[in-house]
Amino acid sequence: MSNLATLDVSQHPNLPQSSQTLFAAKAQKQLSFEDISKQIGRNEVATAAIFYGQAKASPEDIVNLSKALGVPQEQLEQQLSGFPDRGRSVEMPPREPLIYRLYEIVQNYGYAYKAVLNEKFGDGIMSAISFSTKVEKETDADGNNWAVITLRGKW
Amino acid sequence: MSNLATLDVSQHPNLPQSSQTLFAAKAQKQLSFEDISKQIGRNEVATAAIFYGQAKASPEDIVNLSKALGVPQEQLEQQLSGFPDRGRSVEMPPREPLIYRLYEIVQNYGYAYKAVLNEKFGDGIMSAISFSTKVEKETDADGNNWAVITLRGKW
Amino acid sequence: MSNLATLDVSQHPNLPQSSQTLFAAKAQKQLSFEDISKQIGRNEVATAAIFYGQAKASPEDIVNLSKALGVPQEQLEQQLSGFPDRGRSVEMPPREPLIYRLYEIVQNYGYAYKAVLNEKFGDGIMSAISFSTKVEKETDADGNNWAVITLRGKW
Amino acid sequence: MSNLATLDVSQHPNLPQSSQTLFAAKAQKQLSFEDISKQIGRNEVATAAIFYGQAKASPEDIVNLSKALGVPQEQLEQQLSGFPDRGRSVEMPPREPLIYRLYEIVQNYGYAYKAVLNEKFGDGIMSAISFSTKVEKETDADGNNWAVITLRGKW
Amino acid sequence: MSNLATLDVSQHPNLPQSSQTLFAAKAQKQLSFEDISKQIGRNEVATAAIFYGQAKASPEDIVNLSKALGVPQEQLEQQLSGFPDRGRSVEMPPREPLIYRLYEIVQNYGYAYKAVLNEKFGDGIMSAISFSTKVEKETDADGNNWAVITLRGKW
Amino acid sequence: MSNLATLDVSQHPNLPQSSQTLFAAKAQKQLSFEDISKQIGRNEVATAAIFYGQAKASPEDIVNLSKALGVPQEQLEQQLSGFPDRGRSVEMPPREPLIYRLYEIVQNYGYAYKAVLNEKFGDGIMSAISFSTKVEKETDADGNNWAVITLRGKW
Amino acid sequence: MSNLATLDVSQHPNLPQSSQTLFAAKAQKQLSFEDISKQIGRNEVATAAIFYGQAKASPEDIVNLSKALGVPQEQLEQQLSGFPDRGRSVEMPPREPLIYRLYEIVQNYGYAYKAVLNEKFGDGIMSAISFSTKVEKETDADGNNWAVITLRGKW
Amino acid sequence: MSNLATLDVSQHPNLPQSSQTLFAAKAQKQLSFEDISKQIGRNEVATAAIFYGQAKASPEDIVNLSKALGVPQEQLEQQLSGFPDRGRSVEMPPREPLIYRLYEIVQNYGYAYKAVLNEKFGDGIMSAISFSTKVEKETDADGNNWAVITLRGKW
Amino acid sequence: MSNLATLDVSQHPNLPQSSQTLFAAKAQKQLSFEDISKQIGRNEVATAAIFYGQAKASPEDIVNLSKALGVPQEQLEQQLSGFPDRGRSVEMPPREPLIYRLYEIVQNYGYAYKAVLNEKFGDGIMSAISFSTKVEKETDADGNNWAVITLRGKW
Amino acid sequence: MSNLATLDVSQHPNLPQSSQTLFAAKAQKQLSFEDISKQIGRNEVATAAIFYGQAKASPEDIVNLSKALGVPQEQLEQQLSGFPDRGRSVEMPPREPLIYRLYEIVQNYGYAYKAVLNEKFGDGIMSAISFSTKVEKETDADGNNWAVITLRGKW
C-alpha cells in the first residue's frame, strides 16, 4: 500500500474550506498526488499547492479535479473560485523539520544565491510568482535516495 | 565590465573575519564567483558560501583560494581553519527582496513539498547538510532569462 | 466570466460580521467591486475597504449597499453602525505575496519617501486618514499590464 | 533657505558606506534631492533611494553623481559598484511616524488592494522590482497641501 | 441621530462576558457613554473602561448600570463581581490607528515626559492605578475640533 | 540643589549627535528643562523633545538654544538642521517603569478612549503631529503630589 | 461581603478543565482562597496555584477539595490526576498590571539578586520547584497597607 | 577567599558608565555587597541595584560610596547625578538561569498571586516602586541552604 | 497507584486527533507508557512521541496499539495513516518548566556541544531524524534520583 | 592534523573576555578540548563550557588551565573570578544547524520526555544545574558514526 499525504484539519485551522474538501476526497479515493497530477495535467507540487490553497485552480483544473476526486463540480467552483490567500499554510519559522530544512537552506545560502544570481543576471530578482517548481527522486549507485527540488523563476 | 558581488562589511557585522579578507581580495582582483569557482574546482554557490562563512573550506580549497586571490596561505589557514558558525549571514525573515523570494517559496510551498516528498520517499527528511545546490541561467525563445536553482539533498 | 474576489471566513476570523454578510451577498449577486462602486458612488478601493471593515459606511452607503446587494437595510445598519476597528484584516508582516510587495516598498523606500516629502513640505506628516487612494490599470505598447496605485494624503 | 534632508550616521548604522559619502557631500553642497535628481536625470525618489542604498546606481549615475556632488568618481565607483543589499534602511514596524503612516496604509488597505487588483488583473502580483514611484505636491483651493505618492508596478 | 460605539464580539474574543452584556444593552437602548456616565455618576472614560473590562465596577455602579441599561442586577453582579483582568483589550503594538496615535506619543515623547517629571518631582513614578483620565472636546476659532486627553496620576 | 535630567550616551546609542551636545551643555550649565524652556519660549516637554531628537528645532529655537546653553550656533545648526528621525528614543514595550506606566495606560484604556472619542467626534482620529502636550504638578490637600499630563491633538 | 476571585473562562482558554470546575464551585460556595486553604491545609498561594493548574493536587488535596467545594471526588480525580502543564496561565510579558509589577521587579532587580545570591551562596541557583511562597498583609502606623511576598527556594 | 560578584562590561553594553566605575572599584578593593551595604547603610539588594543602575543614589549614598570604594566623589556625583534609566540590565525573557527562575515564578504563579492579593486587599496593585526587597540565607536541619527573597510593596 | 500522564485536550489544540484518541484510551485502561511500550515493542519515549503526533506509527505499531489500548484498528489506521506534522506540540520557548530545562541546556551548552562534536567528528551535523533517545532512572547511594536522557544521532 | 574548534570573536560579541583569552591560547597551542580536558581533569563538554563562559572555573581549574594553555594565572584569575553570566552564547532559536538539531529535539520530544519522566519520577523536574553531560562517538558495524549525548540531571 502506497504512502498517502493526508490533512488533519485540527492542525491547520488557517487553511481554506477547499483544503478540507480536497483532502477528504483524496483520502477516500486513496489517491496520491502523483495520481491526481496525472489526471489534471499539472505537476505534483502545483497539484499539492492547490490542495493547500496556495495556487489558483483554473476552470479546467476544477473540472478535472471534480472528475478525479468525485467531488461535485459546483462545490469545487464555489470553494475554489476566489483568489488564493497565499502564505497561510506554514507558520514561520517552520516547526516541521522537513520544511525547516528548506528554510535553513535559505538562511544559510541566501547571500550566496544572491551573489551568484547578481553576477549572472545583474541587478534584479527571481520571481516567486512567474515560477515553477518540481520534485524528483534519484537513487544513486549505493542505493541512497536523493530528493531533488528545482526552482525556476523568471528574472 | 562584468558584474561583481562585493561585501560592505558595515552592513554585515556578524560575518567572520575571513569574509572581509576574501571579498576584499575578490574586489581587488576583479574576479567573479564563476572565475574563482573554476580555479578552486567547486561550484559557484559553494564558493560563495565559503566567502560568507557558510561552508567549510578544505585544506585544498585554502591552497587554491590563496593562489586565486593572492592572499597569503597562512592568513587563510588561520581565518578558515575553524568550523563554520553557520546561519549568521541572513537575518530571518530576510529583508533583502531577492532572498525574501526564496523564503516566500518555503512559506507558500512548504507543505506541498512535504506532501509530495512524503508520498515519494515515505516518512523522513531531506538533508540540508548532505546537500548540494547550483544556480543556472536559462534564456527562453522570447529572450526572457530564467534563474534555475537546484537543491539536491540526501533522504 | 469575470474574476470575483470572495471571502473565505475561515481564513479571516478577525473580520467583523459585516464582512461575511457583504461578501456573501457579493458572491451570490456575482458583482465585482467595480460594479458595486458604481452603484454606491465611491471608488473601488474605498468600497472594498468597507467590505473588509476598514472604512466607515455612511448612512447613504448603507442604503446604497442594501440596494446593490439585496441585503435588508436594517441588517446592514446594525452591523455597520459602529466605528470601524481598523487594522485587523492584515497580519504584519503580511504573508500574502501581493500585500507583501506593498510592505516591501515601504521597507525599501520608506526613508526615500520621507526625505523627499520633508524637502518638499518641510517637517510634518502625510495623513493616512485624510486620505484617498485608487487603483488603475495601464497597458503599455508591448501589451504589458501595469498596476498603478495612487495615495493622496493631506499634509 | 530651503529644507534639506540629511543623514545622522549614528542613527543608521546599517546603511552602506556610500550613504555616508553621498549625504555628506549633499549637505556640504546644500543640494536638495530635487536639485540632484535634475542633474542625474532620475526622479527624486529614485535618487533618494540610491542615497539610502536601496537602488543600484548605473555607471552613468555614478558619473553624474560625481559631478553633481563633487565626490571623486573612483570613490563612488568603489562604494557603489556592488549590488544593493536592500531592506536595511527601515526597521519594521517603522518607528518613524511618517513612514509608519505608509505602513498603516498597507495594514489597513492591504486586502482591499488585493481584491481590487485581482478583479482587475486576475491572479498574479504587482512587481515591487519592475516598479517606479514618484512623489508630487498638490495644493488645493483652500491652500491645503496634499502629498501624492504614485506606485506603478508591472503585473 | 448620535454616534454610538458598539462592540463586535467576533473581533474581541479576549474580552470578558460582561462586555458583551453591557454593549448589547447599550446598543439596544441607544445610549452613548455620555448618557450612561451621567446616570452612574462616573466620567465617560471610566464608564467605557468598565464596559471593556478594564475597571472594577463598585456595587453602586452595578446597581446604577442595571437601571440605566435594563439588565437584571443579578446578571451584572455575577459577571462583574470578580477583579478585572486588565490589559486584554488592546494588542500591542495597537493596530487600530486612533489607539496607535496614543502609543506613538509614548514612543516619541516617553523620555521627554520622564525627564520633565523627574525634574519636577524627583525620582519616582506616576501611578497608572491611582489615576484618573478624561476626554474633552474643544473647538477653536477656526472651527477646528481638538481632542484633549488629561491623565492625572499620583506621584 | 535641583534635580537635573542628564543623558548617559552609552545607554542611548540610537539618539542623534545633537542629543549628546545638548545634554552635555545642559549638565555643565546646570539648567533644568524649566530653565531652558523659559529662555527659548517653548513648553518643557517640547524642549525636552528637542533634546531627545523627537521635535524639530526652528531657526529661532537654534538661536535661543545657542544662547541658553553656550553652544556655538553653527554647531547646533549643523546638528539640528535635518528632519527629526522620530521614534528612536524608546524601545517598545518600554522597559523604563515610568514610561511603561504611560504605555500601560494606552494598553488598558485604548478602546475606552476610542469609544468616547468616536462618540464625541464621529469617525476620525486625533493627530499625534498637530499636537501639543504639557506636564503639570498638583499638590492636593493631603500634601500628595499628582502629575497631570495633557494631550491636545487636532481631530 | 468579602472580595472573591473568580474566573472568566472566556479570557483564559489555555487553562485546564479543572480550573473551570474549581472556580465555578468556589463562586457558588462564595469561598475565598483563605477559606479553602484552611480546609485543605495548604497556604493560600499554593491553593490558588492548584486552581490555575500550576501545582499538582495530591490525593489528599483532592479529597479535601471535594469536601470543601462540594464537587464529586471522581470528577476532581479525573481532572486533576495528570501532571500539571505549568506555564500556560500567564502570557509573557504579562499584560495584567498587578502581575506586570512582579515581572518588572525581575527585570529591574534580576542581576542585583543574582549578585547578592552568588556572593552569599556561591555559584548555583535558587530552585523554582523545591520552592514555597506566601503572601501576607501588613498595615503600617499610617494605616497604609503593604503586600509582602516571600519566595523561599532551595539552593 | 570570599566570592565576589564582578562585571564584565563586554557582556553588559547597556549599563550606565557608573556601573563600570563602581564594579571596577569593588573588584580592586575586594569588597562584597555585604561589606559595601554595611558601609553605606542600605541593604544588599538595594546596594547592588545602585551598581547596576537600577536605583537612585542619594547624595549621602554618593559620599558613602566614595569613601567605601575609594572613588573620587566628584566622579561619582557626575555619573550618578541623573535619574536611573531602569530596566536595561536584564533582557527579557532572561537567559541567565538564576534570573530565569524568578521569571518562571512570575509566569507560573502570577495569577495565583493576583487572586490572593485581590482577595486580601481588594482591587488595586502592589507597587514596584514604593517597594523594598531583601535576600536572606537559611540553612535547615539537614544542612540544605535556602534562599529567601522578600518583596514588600505598598498597596 | 502509579502515576499516569494524561492529556487535557483544551490545553493542546494543535495536536492531531489521534492524540485525543490515544490518550483517552490510555487513561481508561490506566496504562503507563512503560506498559504500552512493552506491548508494542518500542521504547517509552518513542511511544510517547507517537501519542503526541511526533513520530510515525508503522502498520505494526497500529496493530499493537489497537490491541494494547482497545481502540478499533480502523480508527487508528485512519487517524495515524498520514505523515506526522512534527513540531506542533511545544511552543518555543517552552513555558513548561521541565521542558524549559532541556531548552536551557541547549541555550547554555549549545556551542560547547558543537565544539566537542566538531573536534571529534569534523564538520557535519548530528541528525535529529536518524535518531533515537531514551530516558532512564538512576538512584545514587544517597537515595537521590537522577534522570538520564540519552540522545543518539547519526553523524 | 586534527580538527580544532576556534573562536572568531567578531561573531560572538556577547561572550566574556575570558573566552577570547582561552580560545586564543588554545589555537596557538593547537590543543583540542580532549587534550585540555585531560590536563584539567574535567570532561570535554564541561571544559568547552568554561571556554564559552557557561560554567564556573574552580580555583584548581584556573591553575590547571594556566599550565595547560600557558596563560598567566593572574590573568585567568581576574577574568574567571566572577560568576558566569550564563545563556549569552546561543541566540534562540539557534541559527547554527548543529545546535538547531538539539533545539528541534526539545521542540519535538519535549512533551514525550515530560510524560515519561513524570511517570517514572512523579511530579518534579530534572535539574539543569545539578547536571552533567558528555559526548561520545560510536562507530557501528557499517562504519557509520553516531554521536551520543548523555544528559544526567538530579530529579
Short mmCIF file of C-alpha atoms in Angstrom, two decimals, chain E:
data_model
loop_
_atom_site.label_atom_id
_atom_site.label_comp_id
_atom_site.label_asym_id
_atom_site.label_seq_id
_atom_site.Cartn_x
_atom_site.Cartn_y
_atom_site.Cartn_z
CA MET E 1 -29.03 60.51 15.28
CA SER E 2 -25.97 60.40 17.51
CA ASN E 3 -22.88 58.26 17.05
CA LEU E 4 -22.80 55.15 19.19
CA ALA E 5 -19.81 52.98 19.99
CA THR E 6 -20.67 49.31 19.68
CA LEU E 7 -18.88 46.03 20.17
CA ASP E 8 -18.49 43.33 17.56
CA VAL E 9 -17.71 40.38 19.81
CA SER E 10 -16.17 38.40 16.98
CA GLN E 11 -13.35 40.93 16.87
CA HIS E 12 -12.73 40.91 20.63
CA PRO E 13 -12.64 37.28 21.75
CA ASN E 14 -10.50 38.15 24.79
CA LEU E 15 -12.98 40.45 26.49
CA PRO E 16 -14.97 39.19 29.49
CA GLN E 17 -18.58 38.12 29.18
CA SER E 18 -19.68 41.32 30.86
CA SER E 19 -18.50 43.32 27.83
CA GLN E 20 -20.93 41.52 25.61
CA THR E 21 -23.79 42.00 28.05
CA LEU E 22 -23.11 45.69 28.57
CA PHE E 23 -22.54 46.61 24.94
CA ALA E 24 -25.60 44.67 23.77
CA ALA E 25 -27.77 46.59 26.22
CA LYS E 26 -26.16 49.89 25.29
CA ALA E 27 -26.88 49.27 21.61
CA GLN E 28 -30.46 48.29 22.27
CA LYS E 29 -31.08 51.33 24.47
CA GLN E 30 -29.22 53.56 22.03
CA LEU E 31 -27.27 55.16 24.84
CA SER E 32 -23.96 56.94 24.48
CA PHE E 33 -21.25 56.74 27.10
CA GLU E 34 -22.09 60.30 27.95
CA ASP E 35 -25.66 59.25 28.72
CA ILE E 36 -24.59 56.32 30.80
CA SER E 37 -21.86 58.19 32.63
CA LYS E 38 -24.40 60.74 33.80
CA GLN E 39 -26.68 58.05 35.11
CA ILE E 40 -23.96 56.23 37.02
CA GLY E 41 -22.09 59.28 38.15
CA ARG E 42 -18.67 58.46 36.72
CA ASN E 43 -16.78 60.11 33.89
CA GLU E 44 -17.07 58.81 30.38
CA VAL E 45 -13.70 57.15 30.08
CA ALA E 46 -14.12 55.30 33.35
CA THR E 47 -17.55 54.20 32.20
CA ALA E 48 -16.18 52.91 28.93
CA ALA E 49 -13.36 51.20 30.81
CA ILE E 50 -15.92 49.21 32.79
CA PHE E 51 -17.55 48.16 29.54
CA TYR E 52 -14.19 46.90 28.22
CA GLY E 53 -13.41 45.05 31.47
CA GLN E 54 -10.59 47.42 32.41
CA ALA E 55 -12.04 48.93 35.57
CA LYS E 56 -13.81 47.41 38.54
CA ALA E 57 -17.46 48.23 38.93
CA SER E 58 -18.40 49.04 42.52
CA PRO E 59 -21.63 47.66 43.96
CA GLU E 60 -23.23 51.06 43.36
CA ASP E 61 -22.00 51.04 39.77
CA ILE E 62 -23.69 47.70 39.31
CA VAL E 63 -26.98 48.98 40.70
CA ASN E 64 -26.79 52.04 38.51
CA LEU E 65 -25.76 50.17 35.40
CA SER E 66 -28.62 47.75 35.92
CA LYS E 67 -31.08 50.64 35.97
CA ALA E 68 -29.54 52.55 33.13
CA LEU E 69 -29.26 49.58 30.82
CA GLY E 70 -32.20 47.47 31.85
CA VAL E 71 -30.06 44.44 32.61
CA PRO E 72 -31.03 42.31 35.61
CA GLN E 73 -28.88 43.26 38.59
CA GLU E 74 -28.01 39.65 39.43
CA GLN E 75 -26.62 39.09 35.96
CA LEU E 76 -24.35 42.09 36.30
CA GLU E 77 -23.36 41.09 39.80
CA GLN E 78 -22.33 37.68 38.60
CA GLN E 79 -20.41 38.92 35.60
CA LEU E 80 -18.81 41.95 37.26
CA SER E 81 -18.13 40.58 40.72
CA GLY E 82 -14.57 39.44 40.02
CA PHE E 83 -11.47 41.53 39.73
CA PRO E 84 -10.73 42.91 36.29
CA ASP E 85 -8.15 41.01 34.30
CA ARG E 86 -6.78 44.19 32.80
CA GLY E 87 -4.74 44.54 29.66
CA ARG E 88 -6.57 42.16 27.36
CA SER E 89 -8.50 44.64 25.25
CA VAL E 90 -5.64 46.06 23.15
CA GLU E 91 -2.96 44.00 21.44
CA MET E 92 0.33 45.85 21.46
CA PRO E 93 1.51 47.48 19.29
CA PRO E 94 -2.02 48.64 18.60
CA ARG E 95 -3.27 48.11 15.08
CA GLU E 96 -6.20 50.48 15.46
CA PRO E 97 -4.96 53.83 14.06
CA LEU E 98 -6.58 56.01 16.72
CA ILE E 99 -5.10 53.96 19.54
CA TYR E 100 -1.80 53.75 17.70
CA ARG E 101 -1.54 57.55 17.82
CA LEU E 102 -1.53 57.37 21.63
CA TYR E 103 1.06 54.63 21.50
CA GLU E 104 3.15 56.78 19.19
CA ILE E 105 3.02 59.65 21.66
CA VAL E 106 4.52 57.35 24.30
CA GLN E 107 7.12 56.12 21.81
CA ASN E 108 8.16 59.62 20.79
CA TYR E 109 7.73 61.61 23.99
CA GLY E 110 8.42 58.92 26.59
CA TYR E 111 11.84 60.15 27.64
CA ALA E 112 10.77 63.78 27.38
CA TYR E 113 7.97 63.08 29.86
CA LYS E 114 10.34 61.19 32.12
CA ALA E 115 12.93 63.97 32.08
CA VAL E 116 10.41 66.70 32.87
CA LEU E 117 8.63 64.61 35.51
CA ASN E 118 11.92 63.71 37.20
CA GLU E 119 12.98 67.33 37.28
CA LYS E 120 9.64 68.40 38.72
CA PHE E 121 9.10 65.55 41.18
CA GLY E 122 12.47 63.89 41.70
CA ASP E 123 12.95 60.16 41.32
CA GLY E 124 9.71 58.19 41.32
CA ILE E 125 6.83 57.28 39.13
CA MET E 126 3.39 58.43 38.07
CA SER E 127 0.85 55.82 39.09
CA ALA E 128 -1.26 54.27 36.36
CA ILE E 129 -3.58 52.90 39.04
CA SER E 130 -4.20 55.80 41.43
CA PHE E 131 -5.09 57.53 38.30
CA SER E 132 -7.92 59.30 36.56
CA THR E 133 -8.36 60.40 32.99
CA LYS E 134 -10.87 62.31 30.94
CA VAL E 135 -11.56 63.33 27.36
CA GLU E 136 -12.79 66.76 26.35
CA LYS E 137 -13.72 68.39 23.07
CA GLU E 138 -12.57 71.86 22.18
CA THR E 139 -13.44 73.86 19.10
CA ASP E 140 -11.09 76.66 18.15
CA ALA E 141 -11.84 79.98 16.45
CA ASP E 142 -11.38 78.42 13.01
CA GLY E 143 -13.93 75.75 13.77
CA ASN E 144 -11.36 73.01 14.13
CA ASN E 145 -12.05 70.37 16.74
CA TRP E 146 -9.38 69.36 19.21
CA ALA E 147 -9.41 66.31 21.40
CA VAL E 148 -7.96 66.94 24.84
CA ILE E 149 -6.99 63.97 26.95
CA THR E 150 -5.92 64.54 30.53
CA LEU E 151 -4.04 61.97 32.57
CA ARG E 152 -3.75 62.59 36.31
CA GLY E 153 -1.72 60.16 38.37
CA LYS E 154 -0.44 60.15 41.91
CA TRP E 155 3.31 60.52 42.16
#
